[in-house]
Tab-separated table of C-alpha atoms and ligand atoms in Angstrom:
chain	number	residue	atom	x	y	z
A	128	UNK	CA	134.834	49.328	42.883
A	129	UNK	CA	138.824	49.433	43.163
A	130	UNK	CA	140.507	46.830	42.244
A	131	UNK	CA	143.683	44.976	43.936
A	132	UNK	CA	145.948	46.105	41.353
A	133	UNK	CA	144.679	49.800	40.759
A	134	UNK	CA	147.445	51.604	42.810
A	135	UNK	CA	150.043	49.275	41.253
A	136	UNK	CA	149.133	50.161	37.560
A	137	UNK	CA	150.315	53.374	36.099
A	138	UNK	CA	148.066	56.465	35.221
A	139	UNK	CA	148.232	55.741	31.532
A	140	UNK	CA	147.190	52.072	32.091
A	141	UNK	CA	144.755	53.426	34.006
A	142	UNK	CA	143.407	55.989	31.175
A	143	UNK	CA	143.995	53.507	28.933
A	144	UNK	CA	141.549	51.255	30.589
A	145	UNK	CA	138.947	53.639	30.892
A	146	UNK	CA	138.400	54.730	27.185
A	147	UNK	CA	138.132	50.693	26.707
A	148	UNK	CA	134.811	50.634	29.660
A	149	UNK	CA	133.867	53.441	28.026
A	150	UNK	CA	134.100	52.145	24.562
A	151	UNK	CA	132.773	48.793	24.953
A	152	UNK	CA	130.022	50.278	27.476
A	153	UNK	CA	128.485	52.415	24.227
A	154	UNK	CA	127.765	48.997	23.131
A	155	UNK	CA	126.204	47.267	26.366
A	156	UNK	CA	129.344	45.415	27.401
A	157	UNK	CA	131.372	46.034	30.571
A	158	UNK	CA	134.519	44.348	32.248
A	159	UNK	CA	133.640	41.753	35.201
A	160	UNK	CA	136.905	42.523	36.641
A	161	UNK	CA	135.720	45.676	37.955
A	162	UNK	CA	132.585	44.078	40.175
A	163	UNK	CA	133.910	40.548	40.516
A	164	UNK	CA	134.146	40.670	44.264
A	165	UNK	CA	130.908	43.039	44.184
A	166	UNK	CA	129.213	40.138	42.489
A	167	UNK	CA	130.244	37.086	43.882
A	168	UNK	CA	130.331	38.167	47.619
A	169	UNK	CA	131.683	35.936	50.579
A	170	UNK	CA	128.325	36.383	52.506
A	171	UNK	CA	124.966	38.307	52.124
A	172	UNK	CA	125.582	41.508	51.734
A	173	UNK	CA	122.318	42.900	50.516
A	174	UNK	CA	121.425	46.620	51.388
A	175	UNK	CA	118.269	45.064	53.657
A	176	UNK	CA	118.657	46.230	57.631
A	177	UNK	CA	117.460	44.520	60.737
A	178	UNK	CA	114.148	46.933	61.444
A	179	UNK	CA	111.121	46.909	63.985
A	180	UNK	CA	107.689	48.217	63.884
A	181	UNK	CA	106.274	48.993	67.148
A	182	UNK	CA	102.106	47.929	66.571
A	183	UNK	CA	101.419	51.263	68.172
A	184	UNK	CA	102.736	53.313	65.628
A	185	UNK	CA	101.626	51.455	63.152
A	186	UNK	CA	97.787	51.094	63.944
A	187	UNK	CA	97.599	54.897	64.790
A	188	UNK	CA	98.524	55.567	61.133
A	189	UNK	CA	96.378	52.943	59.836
A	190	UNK	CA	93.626	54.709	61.645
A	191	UNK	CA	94.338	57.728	59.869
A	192	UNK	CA	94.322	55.773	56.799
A	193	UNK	CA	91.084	54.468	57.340
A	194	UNK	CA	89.721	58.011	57.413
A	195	UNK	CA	91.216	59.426	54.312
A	196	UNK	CA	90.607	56.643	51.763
A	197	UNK	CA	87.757	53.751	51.980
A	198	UNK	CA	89.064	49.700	51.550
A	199	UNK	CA	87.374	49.716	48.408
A	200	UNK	CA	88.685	52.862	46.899
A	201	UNK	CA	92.281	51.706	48.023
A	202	UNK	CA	91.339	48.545	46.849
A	203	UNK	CA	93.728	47.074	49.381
A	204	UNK	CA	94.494	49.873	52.412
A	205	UNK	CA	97.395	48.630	53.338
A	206	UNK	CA	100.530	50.477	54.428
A	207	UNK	CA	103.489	48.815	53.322
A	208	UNK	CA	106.585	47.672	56.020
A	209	UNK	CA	109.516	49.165	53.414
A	210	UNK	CA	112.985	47.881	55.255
A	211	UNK	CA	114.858	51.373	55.709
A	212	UNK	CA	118.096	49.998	54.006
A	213	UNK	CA	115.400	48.974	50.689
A	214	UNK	CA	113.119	52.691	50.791
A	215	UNK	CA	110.982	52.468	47.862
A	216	UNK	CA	110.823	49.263	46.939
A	217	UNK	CA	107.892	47.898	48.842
A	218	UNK	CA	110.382	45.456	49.862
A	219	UNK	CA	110.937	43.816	53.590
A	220	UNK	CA	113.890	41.498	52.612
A	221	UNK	CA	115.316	41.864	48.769
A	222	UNK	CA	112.397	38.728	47.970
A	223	UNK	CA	109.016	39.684	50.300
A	224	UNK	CA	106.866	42.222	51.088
A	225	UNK	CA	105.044	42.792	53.716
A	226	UNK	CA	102.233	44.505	55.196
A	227	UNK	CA	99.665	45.612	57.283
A	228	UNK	CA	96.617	45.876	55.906
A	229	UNK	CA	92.885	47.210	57.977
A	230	UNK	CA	89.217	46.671	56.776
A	231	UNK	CA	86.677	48.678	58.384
A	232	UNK	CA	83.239	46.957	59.394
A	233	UNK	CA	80.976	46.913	56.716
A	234	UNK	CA	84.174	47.328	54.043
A	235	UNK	CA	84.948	44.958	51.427
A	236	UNK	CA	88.547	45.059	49.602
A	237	UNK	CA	87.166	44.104	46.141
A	238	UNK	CA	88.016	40.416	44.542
A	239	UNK	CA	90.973	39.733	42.339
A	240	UNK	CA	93.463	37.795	41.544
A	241	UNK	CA	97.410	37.586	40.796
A	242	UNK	CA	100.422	35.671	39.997
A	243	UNK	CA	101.750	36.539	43.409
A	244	UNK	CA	101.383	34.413	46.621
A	245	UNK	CA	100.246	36.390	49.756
A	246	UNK	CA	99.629	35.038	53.622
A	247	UNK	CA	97.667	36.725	56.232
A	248	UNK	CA	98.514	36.432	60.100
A	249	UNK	CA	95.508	38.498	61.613
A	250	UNK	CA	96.475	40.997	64.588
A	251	UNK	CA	93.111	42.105	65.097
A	252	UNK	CA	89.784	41.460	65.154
A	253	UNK	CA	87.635	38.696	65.262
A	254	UNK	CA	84.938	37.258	62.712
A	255	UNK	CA	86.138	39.203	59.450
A	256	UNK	CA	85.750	36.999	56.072
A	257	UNK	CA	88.545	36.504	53.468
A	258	UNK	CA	87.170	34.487	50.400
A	259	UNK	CA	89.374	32.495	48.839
A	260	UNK	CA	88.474	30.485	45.437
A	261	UNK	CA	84.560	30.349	46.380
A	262	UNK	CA	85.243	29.274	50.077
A	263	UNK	CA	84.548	31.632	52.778
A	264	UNK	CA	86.721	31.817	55.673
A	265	UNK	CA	86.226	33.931	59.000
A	266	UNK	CA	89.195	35.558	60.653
A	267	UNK	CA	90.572	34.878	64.568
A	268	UNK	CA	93.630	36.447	65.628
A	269	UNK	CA	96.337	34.358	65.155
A	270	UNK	CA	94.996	32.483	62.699
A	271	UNK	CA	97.468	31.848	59.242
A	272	UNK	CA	95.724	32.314	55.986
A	273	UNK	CA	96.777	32.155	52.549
A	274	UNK	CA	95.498	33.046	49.142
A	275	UNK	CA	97.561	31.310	46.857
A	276	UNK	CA	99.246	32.445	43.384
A	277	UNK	CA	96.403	32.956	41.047
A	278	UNK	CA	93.633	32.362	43.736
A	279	UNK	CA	90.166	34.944	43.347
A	280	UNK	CA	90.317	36.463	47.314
A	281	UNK	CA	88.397	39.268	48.631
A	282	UNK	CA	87.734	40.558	51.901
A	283	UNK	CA	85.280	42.141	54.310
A	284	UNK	CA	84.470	42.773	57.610
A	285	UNK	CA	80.212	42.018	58.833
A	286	UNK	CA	81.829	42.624	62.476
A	287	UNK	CA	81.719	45.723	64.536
A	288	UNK	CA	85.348	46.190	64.769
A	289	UNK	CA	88.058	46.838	62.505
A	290	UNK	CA	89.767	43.924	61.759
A	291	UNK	CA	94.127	44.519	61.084
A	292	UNK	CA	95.992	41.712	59.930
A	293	UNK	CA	99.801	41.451	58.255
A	294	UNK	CA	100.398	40.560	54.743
A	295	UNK	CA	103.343	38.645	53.874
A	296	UNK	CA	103.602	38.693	49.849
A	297	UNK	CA	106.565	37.550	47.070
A	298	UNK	CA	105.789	40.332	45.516
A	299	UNK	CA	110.011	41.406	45.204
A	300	UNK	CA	110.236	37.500	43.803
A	301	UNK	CA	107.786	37.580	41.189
A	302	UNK	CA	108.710	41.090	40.133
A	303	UNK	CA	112.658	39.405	39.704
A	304	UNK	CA	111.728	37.388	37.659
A	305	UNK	CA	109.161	39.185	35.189
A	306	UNK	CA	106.334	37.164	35.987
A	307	UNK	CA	103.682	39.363	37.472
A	308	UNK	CA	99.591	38.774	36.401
A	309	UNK	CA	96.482	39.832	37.590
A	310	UNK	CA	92.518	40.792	36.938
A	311	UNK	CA	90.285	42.538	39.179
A	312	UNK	CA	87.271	40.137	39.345
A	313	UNK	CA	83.713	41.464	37.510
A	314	UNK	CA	81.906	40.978	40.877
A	315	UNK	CA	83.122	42.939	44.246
A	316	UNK	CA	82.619	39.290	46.372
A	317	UNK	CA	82.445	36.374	44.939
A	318	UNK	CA	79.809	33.296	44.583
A	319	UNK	CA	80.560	30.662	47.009
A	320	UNK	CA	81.379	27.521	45.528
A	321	UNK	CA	81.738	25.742	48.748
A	322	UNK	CA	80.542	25.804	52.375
A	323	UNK	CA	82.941	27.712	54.897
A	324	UNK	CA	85.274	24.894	56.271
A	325	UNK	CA	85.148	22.681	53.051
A	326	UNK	CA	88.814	22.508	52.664
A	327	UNK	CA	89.711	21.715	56.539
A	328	UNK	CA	87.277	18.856	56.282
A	329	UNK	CA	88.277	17.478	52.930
A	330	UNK	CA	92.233	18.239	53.840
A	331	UNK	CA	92.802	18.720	56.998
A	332	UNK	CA	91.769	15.568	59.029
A	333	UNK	CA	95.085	13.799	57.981
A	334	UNK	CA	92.630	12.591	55.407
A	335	UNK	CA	92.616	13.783	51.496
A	336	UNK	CA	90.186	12.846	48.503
A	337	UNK	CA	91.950	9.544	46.973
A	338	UNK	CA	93.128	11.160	43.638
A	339	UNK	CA	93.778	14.329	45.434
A	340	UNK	CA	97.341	15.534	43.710
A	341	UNK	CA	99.220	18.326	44.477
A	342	UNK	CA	97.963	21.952	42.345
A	343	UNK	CA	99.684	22.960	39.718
A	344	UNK	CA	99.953	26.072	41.935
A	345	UNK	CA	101.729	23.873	44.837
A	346	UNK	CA	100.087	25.406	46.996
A	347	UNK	CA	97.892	23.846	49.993
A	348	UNK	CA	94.303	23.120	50.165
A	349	UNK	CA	93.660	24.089	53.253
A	350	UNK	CA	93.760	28.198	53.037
A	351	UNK	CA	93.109	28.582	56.847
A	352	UNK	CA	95.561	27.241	59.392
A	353	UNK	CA	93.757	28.052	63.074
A	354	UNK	CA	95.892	29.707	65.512
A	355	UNK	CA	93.893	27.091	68.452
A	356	UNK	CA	95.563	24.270	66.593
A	357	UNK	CA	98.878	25.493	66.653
A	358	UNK	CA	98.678	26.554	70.482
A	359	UNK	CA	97.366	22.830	71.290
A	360	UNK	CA	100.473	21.447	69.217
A	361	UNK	CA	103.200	23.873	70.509
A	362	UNK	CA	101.939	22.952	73.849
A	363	UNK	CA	102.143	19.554	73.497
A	364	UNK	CA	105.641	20.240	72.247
A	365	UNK	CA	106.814	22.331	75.565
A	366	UNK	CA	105.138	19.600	77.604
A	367	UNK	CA	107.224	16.883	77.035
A	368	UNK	CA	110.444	17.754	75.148
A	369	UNK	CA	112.855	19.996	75.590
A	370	UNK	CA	113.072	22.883	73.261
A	371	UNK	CA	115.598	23.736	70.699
A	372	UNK	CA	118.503	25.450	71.689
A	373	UNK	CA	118.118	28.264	69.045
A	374	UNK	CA	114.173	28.056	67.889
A	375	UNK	CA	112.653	27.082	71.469
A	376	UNK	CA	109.842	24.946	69.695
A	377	UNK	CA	109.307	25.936	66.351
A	378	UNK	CA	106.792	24.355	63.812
A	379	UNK	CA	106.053	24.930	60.286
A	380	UNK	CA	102.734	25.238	58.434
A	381	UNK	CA	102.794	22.547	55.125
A	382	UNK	CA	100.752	21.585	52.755
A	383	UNK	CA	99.327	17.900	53.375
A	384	UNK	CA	99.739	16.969	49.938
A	385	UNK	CA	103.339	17.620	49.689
A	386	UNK	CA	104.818	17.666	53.115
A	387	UNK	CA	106.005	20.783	51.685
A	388	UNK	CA	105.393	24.513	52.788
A	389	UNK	CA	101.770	25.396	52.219
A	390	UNK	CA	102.861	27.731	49.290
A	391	UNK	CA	105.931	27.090	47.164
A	392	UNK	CA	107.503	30.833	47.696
A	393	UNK	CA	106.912	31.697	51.403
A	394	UNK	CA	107.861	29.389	54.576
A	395	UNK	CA	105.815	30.392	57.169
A	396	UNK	CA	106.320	29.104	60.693
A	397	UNK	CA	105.297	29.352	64.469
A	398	UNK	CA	107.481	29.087	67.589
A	399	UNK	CA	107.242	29.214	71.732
A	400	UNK	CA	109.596	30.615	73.954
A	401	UNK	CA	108.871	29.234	77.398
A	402	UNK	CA	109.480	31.804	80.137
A	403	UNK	CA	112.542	32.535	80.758
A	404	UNK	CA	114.016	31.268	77.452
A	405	UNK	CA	117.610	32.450	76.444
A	406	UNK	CA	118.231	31.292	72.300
A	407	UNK	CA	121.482	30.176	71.346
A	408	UNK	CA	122.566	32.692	68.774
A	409	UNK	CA	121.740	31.253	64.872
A	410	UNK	CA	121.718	32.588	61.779
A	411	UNK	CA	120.457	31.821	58.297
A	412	UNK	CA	120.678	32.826	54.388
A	413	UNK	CA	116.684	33.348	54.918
A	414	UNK	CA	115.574	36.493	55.911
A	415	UNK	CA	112.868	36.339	58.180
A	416	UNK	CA	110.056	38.662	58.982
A	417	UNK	CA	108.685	37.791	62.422
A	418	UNK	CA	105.389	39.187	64.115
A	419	UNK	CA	104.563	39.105	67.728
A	420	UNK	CA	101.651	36.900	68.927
A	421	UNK	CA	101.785	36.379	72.699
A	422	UNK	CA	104.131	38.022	75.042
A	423	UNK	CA	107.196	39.855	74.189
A	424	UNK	CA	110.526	39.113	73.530
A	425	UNK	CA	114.751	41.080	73.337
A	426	UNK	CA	115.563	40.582	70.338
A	427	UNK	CA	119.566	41.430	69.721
A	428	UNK	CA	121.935	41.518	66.664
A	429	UNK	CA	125.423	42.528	66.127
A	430	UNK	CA	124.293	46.047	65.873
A	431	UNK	CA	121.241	46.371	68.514
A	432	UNK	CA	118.927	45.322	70.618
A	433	UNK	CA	115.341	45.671	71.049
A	434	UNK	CA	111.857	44.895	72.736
A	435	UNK	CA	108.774	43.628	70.700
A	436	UNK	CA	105.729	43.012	72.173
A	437	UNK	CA	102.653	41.586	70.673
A	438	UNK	CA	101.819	42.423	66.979
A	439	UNK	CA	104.795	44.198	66.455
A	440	UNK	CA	106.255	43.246	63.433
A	441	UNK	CA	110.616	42.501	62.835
A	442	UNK	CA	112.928	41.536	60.127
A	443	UNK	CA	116.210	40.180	60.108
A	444	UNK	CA	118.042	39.783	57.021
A	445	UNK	CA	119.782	37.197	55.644
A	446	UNK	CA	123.057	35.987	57.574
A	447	UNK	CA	122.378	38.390	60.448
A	448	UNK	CA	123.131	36.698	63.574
A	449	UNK	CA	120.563	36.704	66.168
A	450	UNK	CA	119.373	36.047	70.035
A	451	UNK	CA	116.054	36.147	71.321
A	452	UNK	CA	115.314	36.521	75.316
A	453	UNK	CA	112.038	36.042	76.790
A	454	UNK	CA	110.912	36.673	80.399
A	455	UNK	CA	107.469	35.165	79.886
A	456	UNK	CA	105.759	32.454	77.373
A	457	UNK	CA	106.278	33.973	73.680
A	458	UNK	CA	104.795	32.835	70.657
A	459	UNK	CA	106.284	34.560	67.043
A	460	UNK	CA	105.110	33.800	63.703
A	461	UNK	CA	107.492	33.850	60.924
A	462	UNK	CA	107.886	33.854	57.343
A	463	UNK	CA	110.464	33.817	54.799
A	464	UNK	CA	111.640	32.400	51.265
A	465	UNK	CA	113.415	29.515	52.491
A	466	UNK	CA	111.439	27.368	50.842
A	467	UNK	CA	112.838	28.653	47.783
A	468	UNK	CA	116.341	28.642	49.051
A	469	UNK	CA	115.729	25.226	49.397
A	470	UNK	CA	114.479	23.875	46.263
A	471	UNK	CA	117.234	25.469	45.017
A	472	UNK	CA	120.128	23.904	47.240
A	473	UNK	CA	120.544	27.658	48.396
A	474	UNK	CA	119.809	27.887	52.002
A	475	UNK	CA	122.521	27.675	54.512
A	476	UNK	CA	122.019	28.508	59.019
A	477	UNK	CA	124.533	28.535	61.484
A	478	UNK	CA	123.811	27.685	64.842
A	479	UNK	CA	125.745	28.999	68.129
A	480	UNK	CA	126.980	31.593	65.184
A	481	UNK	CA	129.002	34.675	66.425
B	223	LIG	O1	95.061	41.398	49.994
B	223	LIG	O2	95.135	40.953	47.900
B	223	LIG	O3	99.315	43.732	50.957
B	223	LIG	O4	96.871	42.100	46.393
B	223	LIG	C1	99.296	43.603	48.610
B	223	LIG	C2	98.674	43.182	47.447
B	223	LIG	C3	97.520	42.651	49.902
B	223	LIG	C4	95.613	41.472	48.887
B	223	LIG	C5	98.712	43.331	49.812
B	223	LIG	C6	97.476	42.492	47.519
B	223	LIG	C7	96.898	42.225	48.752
């Protein structure tokens, strides 16, 4: 990059300067006073664009998918939401990845397990199993699932219909910072080690075990959150209160031994829009993949505007100002690594931000 003082300095200075980067560069060095300003940047400038995927598109292809290669073969058949500034890096924001991933009835995506976290928010489908660490849990759409870092999990489908759901990974995270693991398991399902439920019953009654402590994962008990639930409590939100002037009413999934977020890596979070809802424009340093639930909602940036109706999935990046419009009741999930950003003294928003 240029510097202030290049057209200033003469062409020998210049030259001079040169054979020095090049010098010092045959032995890994190279000057900061070149990048400084590429480095240390006033606000997010990452290469990661505001991008939409219509649910249309994307289910046709994973249609096709599901003819060419089996779950099992694929071992995860999942075509991969790669944001169009980031091609090639399996990347939806510079730290997550993201997903959408289809079992077929009578598939089964083989068990494993890895360093990275993953959630599930299922599109489609209705009665499909993920097992996490023993405990068998059926899929609703809606519903928030996660399989946390280091967690067995594999998935099928008993049910007639193919069953879609997005995957929201840290997958750009871990890979950051070198600390990717993971074995295939030596059975395609596992053993149960628990009845299907266990963990909402031990955990999620506002109740835990007496010497329950937080996993050295950090990561939640519970591994299914039940879309019905968080209906009941964002409507008891929009019935009495009035709903925030940027996130309409907005809750966030925890874990209930930490108060934190029910993995340490990814936020993940729900929100209404009631009818007629016009957000205050807001921006923060998370970037935020949202997926349609109910209804449909105008989403518009600095740079566009566009309609996303349910399952379609949306990202906007870090410090990207935003404004969502709704005509009818609209419910978005969301997830990001604020969370991170957090424990870190990182994350910054802006509200009413221009
Ligand atoms: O379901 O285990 O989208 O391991 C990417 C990697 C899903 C999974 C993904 C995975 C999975």
């Amino acid at each position: 990059m240029a510097t202030l003082t290049e057209n200033r300095i003469s062409p020998e200075v210049r030259a001079e300067r040169e054979r020095f980067y090049e010098k010092i560069g045959r032995d890994d060095y190279a000057p900061l006073w070149e990048q400084l300003h590429s480095l240390v940047t006033k606000v997010p400038t990452s290469a990661c664009r505001t991008a939409h995927w219509q649910y249309a598109t994307a289910r046709a292809y994973l249609d096709e998918a599901g003819k060419l290669i089996t779950a099992k073969e694929a071992e995860r058949r999942v075509l991969i939401l790669e944001n169009p500034g980031m091609r090639g890096k399996a990347a939806i924001t510079p730290a997550l990845y993201a997903g959408l991933q289809m079992i077929l009835p009578g598939e089964v995506a083989p068990a494993h397990r890895h360093s990275q976290s993953a959630l599930r928010l299922i599109l489609e489908g209705d009665g499909a199993f993920t097992t996490v660490d023993g405990e068998q849990s059926l899929m609703k759409r809606g519903d928030f699932i996660i399989t946390p870092s280091w967690t067995w999990h594999d998935h099928g489908n008993h049910t007639d219909q193919p069953m879609v759901w997005l995957d929201g990974l840290d997958v750009p995270m871990v890979a950051m910072l070198d600390a990717s693991f993971a074995e295939s398991g030596s059975t395609e399902a596992q053993s149960f080690l628990r009845p299907p439920g266990d963990s909402a019953l031990r955990f999620g009654n506002n109740m835990a075990p007496v010497d329950a402590q937080p996993t050295p994962n950090r990561a939640s008990p519970l591994f299914s959150y039940a879309y019905v639930d968080a209906c009941a409590s964002l409507a008891a939100m929009a019935t009495s209160g009035t709903p925030d002037a940027c996130n309409g009413y907005k809750l966030r999934y925890l874990n209930p031994l930490t108060g934190g977020s029910a993995m340490p890596t990814i936020g993940a979070y729900i929100q209404q829009l009631p009818a007629h809802f016009a957000s205050a424009p807001y921006r923060c340093s998370a970037g935020t993949i949202f997926a349609v639930i109910e209804g449909s909602v105008t989403v518009t940036t600095p740079d566009q505007t566009f309609d996303a109706g349910p399952n379609d999935v949306f990202v906007i990046p870090s410090w990207v100002a935003h404004e969502f419009k709704v005509r009818e009741r609209t419910v978005l999930f969301s997830f990001s690594d604020r969370p991170v950003q957090e424990a870190l003294g990182l994350w910054r928003e802006q509200r009413n931000a221009n």
